[in-house]
Short mmCIF file of C-alpha atoms and ligand atoms in Angstrom, two decimals:
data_model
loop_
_atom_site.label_atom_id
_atom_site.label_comp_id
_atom_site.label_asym_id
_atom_site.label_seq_id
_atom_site.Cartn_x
_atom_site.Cartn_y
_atom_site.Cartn_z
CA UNK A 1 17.67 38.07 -17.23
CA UNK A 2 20.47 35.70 -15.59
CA UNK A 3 19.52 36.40 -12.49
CA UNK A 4 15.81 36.02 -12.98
CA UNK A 5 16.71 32.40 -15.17
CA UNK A 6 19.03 31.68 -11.41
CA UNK A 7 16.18 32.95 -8.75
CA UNK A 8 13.37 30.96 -11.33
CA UNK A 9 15.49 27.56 -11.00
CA UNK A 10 15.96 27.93 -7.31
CA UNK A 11 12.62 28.61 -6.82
CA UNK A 12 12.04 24.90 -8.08
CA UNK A 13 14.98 22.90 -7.14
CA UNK A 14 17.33 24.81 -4.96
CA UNK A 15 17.03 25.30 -1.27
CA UNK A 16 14.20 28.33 -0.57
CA UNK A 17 16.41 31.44 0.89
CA UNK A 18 15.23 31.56 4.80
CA UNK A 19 16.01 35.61 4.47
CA UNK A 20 14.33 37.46 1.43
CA UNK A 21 14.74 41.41 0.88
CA UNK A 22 13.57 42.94 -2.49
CA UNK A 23 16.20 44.78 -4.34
CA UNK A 24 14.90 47.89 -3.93
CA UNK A 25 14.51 47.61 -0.32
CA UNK A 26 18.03 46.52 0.60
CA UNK A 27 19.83 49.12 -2.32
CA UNK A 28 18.25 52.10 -0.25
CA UNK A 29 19.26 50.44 2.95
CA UNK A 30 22.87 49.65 2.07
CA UNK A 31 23.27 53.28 0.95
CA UNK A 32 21.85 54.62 3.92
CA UNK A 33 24.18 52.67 6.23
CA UNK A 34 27.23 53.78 4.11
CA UNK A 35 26.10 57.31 4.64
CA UNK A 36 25.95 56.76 8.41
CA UNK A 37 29.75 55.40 8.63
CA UNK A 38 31.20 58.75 6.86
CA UNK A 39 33.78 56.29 5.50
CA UNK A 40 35.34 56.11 9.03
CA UNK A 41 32.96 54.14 12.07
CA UNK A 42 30.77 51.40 12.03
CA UNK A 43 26.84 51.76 11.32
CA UNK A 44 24.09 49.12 11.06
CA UNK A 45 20.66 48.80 11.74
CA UNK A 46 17.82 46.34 12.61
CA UNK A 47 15.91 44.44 9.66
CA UNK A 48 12.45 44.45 10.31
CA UNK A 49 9.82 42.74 8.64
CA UNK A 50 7.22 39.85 8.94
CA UNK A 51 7.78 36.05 9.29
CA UNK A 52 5.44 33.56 7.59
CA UNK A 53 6.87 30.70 5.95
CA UNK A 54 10.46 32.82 5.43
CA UNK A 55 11.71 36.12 6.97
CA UNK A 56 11.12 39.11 4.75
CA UNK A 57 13.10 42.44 5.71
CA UNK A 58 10.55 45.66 4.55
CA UNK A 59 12.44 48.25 6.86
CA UNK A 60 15.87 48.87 7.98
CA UNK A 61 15.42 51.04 11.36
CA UNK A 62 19.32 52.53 12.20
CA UNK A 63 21.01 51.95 15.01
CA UNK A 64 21.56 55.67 15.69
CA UNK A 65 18.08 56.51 15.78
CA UNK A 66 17.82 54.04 18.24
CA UNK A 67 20.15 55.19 20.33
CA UNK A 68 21.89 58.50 18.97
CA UNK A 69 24.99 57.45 20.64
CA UNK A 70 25.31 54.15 19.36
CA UNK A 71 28.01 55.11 16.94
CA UNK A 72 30.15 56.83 18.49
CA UNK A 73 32.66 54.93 19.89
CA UNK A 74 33.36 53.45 15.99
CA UNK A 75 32.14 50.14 16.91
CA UNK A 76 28.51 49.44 17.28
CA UNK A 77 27.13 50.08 21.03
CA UNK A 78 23.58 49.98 21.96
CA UNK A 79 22.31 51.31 25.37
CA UNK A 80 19.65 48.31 26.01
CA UNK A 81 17.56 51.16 27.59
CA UNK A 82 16.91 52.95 24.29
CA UNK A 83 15.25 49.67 22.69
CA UNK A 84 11.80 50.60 24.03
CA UNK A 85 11.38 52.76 20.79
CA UNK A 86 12.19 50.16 18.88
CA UNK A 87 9.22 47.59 20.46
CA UNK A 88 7.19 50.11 20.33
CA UNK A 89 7.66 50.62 16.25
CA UNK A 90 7.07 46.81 16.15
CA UNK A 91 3.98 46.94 17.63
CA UNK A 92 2.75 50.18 15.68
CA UNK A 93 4.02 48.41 12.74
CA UNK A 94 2.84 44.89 13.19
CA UNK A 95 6.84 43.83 12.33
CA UNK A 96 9.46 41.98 14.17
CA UNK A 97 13.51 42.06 14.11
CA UNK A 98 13.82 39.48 11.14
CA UNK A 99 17.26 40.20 11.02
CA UNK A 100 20.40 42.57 11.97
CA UNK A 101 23.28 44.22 9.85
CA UNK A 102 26.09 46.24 10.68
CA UNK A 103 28.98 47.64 8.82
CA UNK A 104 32.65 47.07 9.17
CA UNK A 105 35.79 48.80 7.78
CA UNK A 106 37.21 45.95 6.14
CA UNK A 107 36.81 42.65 6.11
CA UNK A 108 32.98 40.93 6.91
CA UNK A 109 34.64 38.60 9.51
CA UNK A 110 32.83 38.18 13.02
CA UNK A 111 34.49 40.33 16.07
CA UNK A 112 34.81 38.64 19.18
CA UNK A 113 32.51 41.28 20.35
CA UNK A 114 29.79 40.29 17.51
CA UNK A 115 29.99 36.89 18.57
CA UNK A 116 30.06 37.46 22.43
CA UNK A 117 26.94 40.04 21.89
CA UNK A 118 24.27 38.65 19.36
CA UNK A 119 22.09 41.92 18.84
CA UNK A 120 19.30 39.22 18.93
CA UNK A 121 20.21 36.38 21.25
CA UNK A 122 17.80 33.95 19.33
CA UNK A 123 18.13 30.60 17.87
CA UNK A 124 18.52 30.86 14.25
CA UNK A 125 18.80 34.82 13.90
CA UNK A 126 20.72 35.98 10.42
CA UNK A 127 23.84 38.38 11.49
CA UNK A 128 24.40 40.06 8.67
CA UNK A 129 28.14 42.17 7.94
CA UNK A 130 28.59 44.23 4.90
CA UNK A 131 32.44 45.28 4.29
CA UNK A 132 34.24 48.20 3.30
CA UNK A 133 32.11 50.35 4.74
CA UNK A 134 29.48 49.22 2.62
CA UNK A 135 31.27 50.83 -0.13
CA UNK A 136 32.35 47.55 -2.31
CA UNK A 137 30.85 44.19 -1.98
CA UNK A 138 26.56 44.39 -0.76
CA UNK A 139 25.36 41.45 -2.11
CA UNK A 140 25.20 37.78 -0.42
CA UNK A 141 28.12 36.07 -1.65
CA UNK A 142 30.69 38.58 -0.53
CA UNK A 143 29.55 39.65 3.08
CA UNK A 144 29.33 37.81 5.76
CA UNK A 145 26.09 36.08 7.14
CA UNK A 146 25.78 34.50 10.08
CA UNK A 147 23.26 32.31 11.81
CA UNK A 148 23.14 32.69 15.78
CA UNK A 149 23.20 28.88 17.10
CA UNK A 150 22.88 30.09 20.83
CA UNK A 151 25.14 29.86 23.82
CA UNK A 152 27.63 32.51 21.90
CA UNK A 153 28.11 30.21 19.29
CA UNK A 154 27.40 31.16 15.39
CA UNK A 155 27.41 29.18 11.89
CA UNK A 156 29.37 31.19 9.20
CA UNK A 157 26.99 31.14 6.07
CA UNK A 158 28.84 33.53 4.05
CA UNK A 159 29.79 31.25 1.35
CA UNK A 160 26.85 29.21 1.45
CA UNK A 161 25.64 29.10 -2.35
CA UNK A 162 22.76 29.92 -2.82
CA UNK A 163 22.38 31.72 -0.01
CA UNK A 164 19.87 31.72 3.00
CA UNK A 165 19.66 35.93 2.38
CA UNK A 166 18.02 36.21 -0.69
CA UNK A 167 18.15 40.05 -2.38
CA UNK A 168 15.89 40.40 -5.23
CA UNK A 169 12.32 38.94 -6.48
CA UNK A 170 10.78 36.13 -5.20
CA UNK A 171 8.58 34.10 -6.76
CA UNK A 172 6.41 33.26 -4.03
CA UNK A 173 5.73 33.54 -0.26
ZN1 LIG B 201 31.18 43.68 13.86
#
Protein backbone atom coordinates (compact mmCIF):
# COMPACT_ATOMS: atom_id res chain seq x y z
CA UNK A 1 0.00 0.00 0.00
CA UNK A 2 3.16 2.40 0.60
CA UNK A 3 4.47 1.76 -2.37
CA UNK A 4 1.33 2.12 -4.41
CA UNK A 5 0.54 5.71 -2.13
CA UNK A 6 4.74 6.50 -3.46
CA UNK A 7 4.33 5.27 -7.35
CA UNK A 8 0.49 7.20 -7.20
CA UNK A 9 2.27 10.62 -6.03
CA UNK A 10 5.03 10.31 -8.52
CA UNK A 11 2.83 9.63 -11.09
CA UNK A 12 1.52 13.31 -10.46
CA UNK A 13 4.33 15.34 -9.24
CA UNK A 14 7.57 13.47 -9.38
CA UNK A 15 9.74 13.04 -12.38
CA UNK A 16 8.10 10.01 -14.78
CA UNK A 17 10.76 6.93 -14.49
CA UNK A 18 12.42 6.88 -18.23
CA UNK A 19 12.84 2.82 -17.51
CA UNK A 20 9.62 0.92 -16.32
CA UNK A 21 9.61 -3.04 -15.68
CA UNK A 22 6.55 -4.63 -13.91
CA UNK A 23 7.37 -6.49 -10.82
CA UNK A 24 6.69 -9.60 -12.00
CA UNK A 25 8.74 -9.25 -15.00
CA UNK A 26 12.00 -8.14 -13.39
CA UNK A 27 11.49 -10.79 -10.02
CA UNK A 28 11.68 -13.74 -12.66
CA UNK A 29 14.51 -12.02 -14.41
CA UNK A 30 16.67 -11.23 -11.39
CA UNK A 31 16.28 -14.88 -10.31
CA UNK A 32 17.16 -16.18 -13.51
CA UNK A 33 20.41 -14.18 -13.72
CA UNK A 34 21.35 -15.32 -10.14
CA UNK A 35 20.89 -18.85 -11.32
CA UNK A 36 23.22 -18.23 -14.26
CA UNK A 37 26.23 -16.86 -11.94
CA UNK A 38 26.22 -20.23 -9.69
CA UNK A 39 27.26 -17.79 -6.94
CA UNK A 40 30.74 -17.54 -8.61
CA UNK A 41 30.89 -15.53 -12.44
CA UNK A 42 29.17 -12.80 -13.81
CA UNK A 43 25.73 -13.18 -15.83
CA UNK A 44 23.44 -10.55 -17.40
CA UNK A 45 21.28 -10.23 -20.15
CA UNK A 46 19.66 -7.76 -22.63
CA UNK A 47 16.26 -5.91 -21.62
CA UNK A 48 14.07 -5.92 -24.37
CA UNK A 49 10.96 -4.25 -24.79
CA UNK A 50 9.14 -1.36 -26.68
CA UNK A 51 9.75 2.45 -26.54
CA UNK A 52 6.83 4.91 -26.74
CA UNK A 53 6.81 7.74 -24.54
CA UNK A 54 9.23 5.62 -21.82
CA UNK A 55 11.22 2.35 -22.22
CA UNK A 56 9.36 -0.68 -20.95
CA UNK A 57 11.53 -3.99 -20.42
CA UNK A 58 8.89 -7.24 -21.25
CA UNK A 59 11.86 -9.78 -21.79
CA UNK A 60 15.20 -10.38 -20.42
CA UNK A 61 17.08 -12.49 -23.30
CA UNK A 62 20.61 -13.95 -21.41
CA UNK A 63 23.71 -13.32 -22.43
CA UNK A 64 24.63 -17.03 -22.64
CA UNK A 65 22.05 -17.88 -24.98
CA UNK A 66 23.43 -15.36 -26.99
CA UNK A 67 26.57 -16.48 -27.07
CA UNK A 68 27.04 -19.80 -24.94
CA UNK A 69 30.47 -18.72 -24.17
CA UNK A 70 29.84 -15.43 -22.96
CA UNK A 71 30.32 -16.43 -19.38
CA UNK A 72 32.98 -18.12 -19.17
CA UNK A 73 35.77 -16.19 -18.58
CA UNK A 74 33.75 -14.78 -15.14
CA UNK A 75 33.37 -11.45 -16.60
CA UNK A 76 30.85 -10.75 -19.24
CA UNK A 77 32.25 -11.33 -22.99
CA UNK A 78 30.17 -11.22 -26.01
CA UNK A 79 31.44 -12.50 -29.44
CA UNK A 80 29.81 -9.50 -31.62
CA UNK A 81 29.28 -12.33 -34.22
CA UNK A 82 26.66 -14.17 -32.16
CA UNK A 83 24.32 -10.92 -31.99
CA UNK A 84 22.59 -11.84 -35.26
CA UNK A 85 20.19 -14.05 -33.10
CA UNK A 86 19.52 -11.49 -31.10
CA UNK A 87 18.27 -8.89 -34.21
CA UNK A 88 16.67 -11.43 -35.45
CA UNK A 89 14.38 -12.00 -32.06
CA UNK A 90 13.82 -8.20 -32.32
CA UNK A 91 12.44 -8.30 -35.46
CA UNK A 92 10.28 -11.58 -34.82
CA UNK A 93 9.30 -9.86 -31.75
CA UNK A 94 8.65 -6.34 -32.82
CA UNK A 95 11.12 -5.28 -29.55
CA UNK A 96 14.28 -3.40 -29.21
CA UNK A 97 17.32 -3.46 -26.53
CA UNK A 98 15.58 -0.93 -24.04
CA UNK A 99 18.12 -1.65 -21.72
CA UNK A 100 21.15 -3.99 -20.42
CA UNK A 101 21.97 -5.67 -16.95
CA UNK A 102 24.67 -7.67 -15.78
CA UNK A 103 25.67 -9.09 -12.50
CA UNK A 104 28.68 -8.51 -10.36
CA UNK A 105 30.18 -10.25 -7.29
CA UNK A 106 30.15 -7.43 -5.08
CA UNK A 107 29.79 -4.14 -5.29
CA UNK A 108 27.37 -2.41 -8.37
CA UNK A 109 30.30 -0.03 -9.23
CA UNK A 110 31.21 0.44 -13.07
CA UNK A 111 34.48 -1.65 -14.33
CA UNK A 112 36.73 0.09 -16.46
CA UNK A 113 35.78 -2.53 -18.87
CA UNK A 114 31.86 -1.59 -18.47
CA UNK A 115 32.65 1.82 -19.11
CA UNK A 116 35.23 1.32 -22.00
CA UNK A 117 32.55 -1.28 -23.66
CA UNK A 118 28.85 0.06 -23.46
CA UNK A 119 26.90 -3.22 -24.52
CA UNK A 120 24.81 -0.53 -26.38
CA UNK A 121 26.97 2.36 -27.52
CA UNK A 122 23.87 4.74 -27.60
CA UNK A 123 23.12 8.07 -26.23
CA UNK A 124 21.06 7.75 -23.24
CA UNK A 125 21.09 3.78 -22.84
CA UNK A 126 20.30 2.57 -18.96
CA UNK A 127 23.39 0.20 -17.77
CA UNK A 128 22.00 -1.53 -15.28
CA UNK A 129 24.39 -3.64 -12.32
CA UNK A 130 22.78 -5.75 -9.74
CA UNK A 131 25.32 -6.81 -6.78
CA UNK A 132 26.08 -9.74 -4.89
CA UNK A 133 25.43 -11.87 -7.39
CA UNK A 134 22.04 -10.78 -7.49
CA UNK A 135 21.62 -12.43 -4.25
CA UNK A 136 20.98 -9.19 -1.86
CA UNK A 137 20.00 -5.82 -3.05
CA UNK A 138 17.56 -6.02 -6.77
CA UNK A 139 15.73 -3.10 -6.50
CA UNK A 140 16.66 0.60 -7.85
CA UNK A 141 18.05 2.29 -4.99
CA UNK A 142 20.77 -0.19 -4.19
CA UNK A 143 22.26 -1.20 -7.68
CA UNK A 144 23.82 0.68 -9.83
CA UNK A 145 22.24 2.43 -12.98
CA UNK A 146 23.89 4.05 -15.39
CA UNK A 147 23.09 6.27 -18.32
CA UNK A 148 25.59 5.96 -21.42
CA UNK A 149 26.44 9.79 -22.34
CA UNK A 150 28.64 8.64 -25.39
CA UNK A 151 32.30 8.93 -26.18
CA UNK A 152 32.98 6.25 -23.13
CA UNK A 153 31.61 8.51 -20.81
CA UNK A 154 28.54 7.49 -18.33
CA UNK A 155 26.24 9.41 -15.63
CA UNK A 156 26.01 7.36 -12.35
CA UNK A 157 22.16 7.36 -11.52
CA UNK A 158 22.27 4.93 -8.81
CA UNK A 159 21.21 7.17 -6.12
CA UNK A 160 19.02 9.20 -8.09
CA UNK A 161 15.62 9.25 -5.99
CA UNK A 162 13.14 8.40 -7.52
CA UNK A 163 14.71 6.65 -9.92
CA UNK A 164 14.76 6.70 -13.85
CA UNK A 165 14.26 2.48 -13.56
CA UNK A 166 11.02 2.14 -12.30
CA UNK A 167 10.06 -1.73 -10.97
CA UNK A 168 6.50 -2.13 -10.29
CA UNK A 169 2.96 -0.70 -11.65
CA UNK A 170 2.58 2.13 -13.59
CA UNK A 171 -0.13 4.12 -13.83
CA UNK A 172 -0.01 5.01 -17.30
CA UNK A 173 1.94 4.79 -20.60
ZN1 LIG B 1 30.58 -5.04 -14.84
Amino acid sequence: MASLIATLARSLFGPPPEVLCEQVTWTAGVAELRRRTHGRRESGAFLLGGKDRRRRIEEFVFYDDIDPHALDTGIVEIDGRRLGALWTHCRNTGREVVADVHVHPAGFGQSPSDKANPIMAEIGHIAIILPHFAGRATMPGGIGVYEYLGARRWRDRSRESPSPLHVGWWPWR
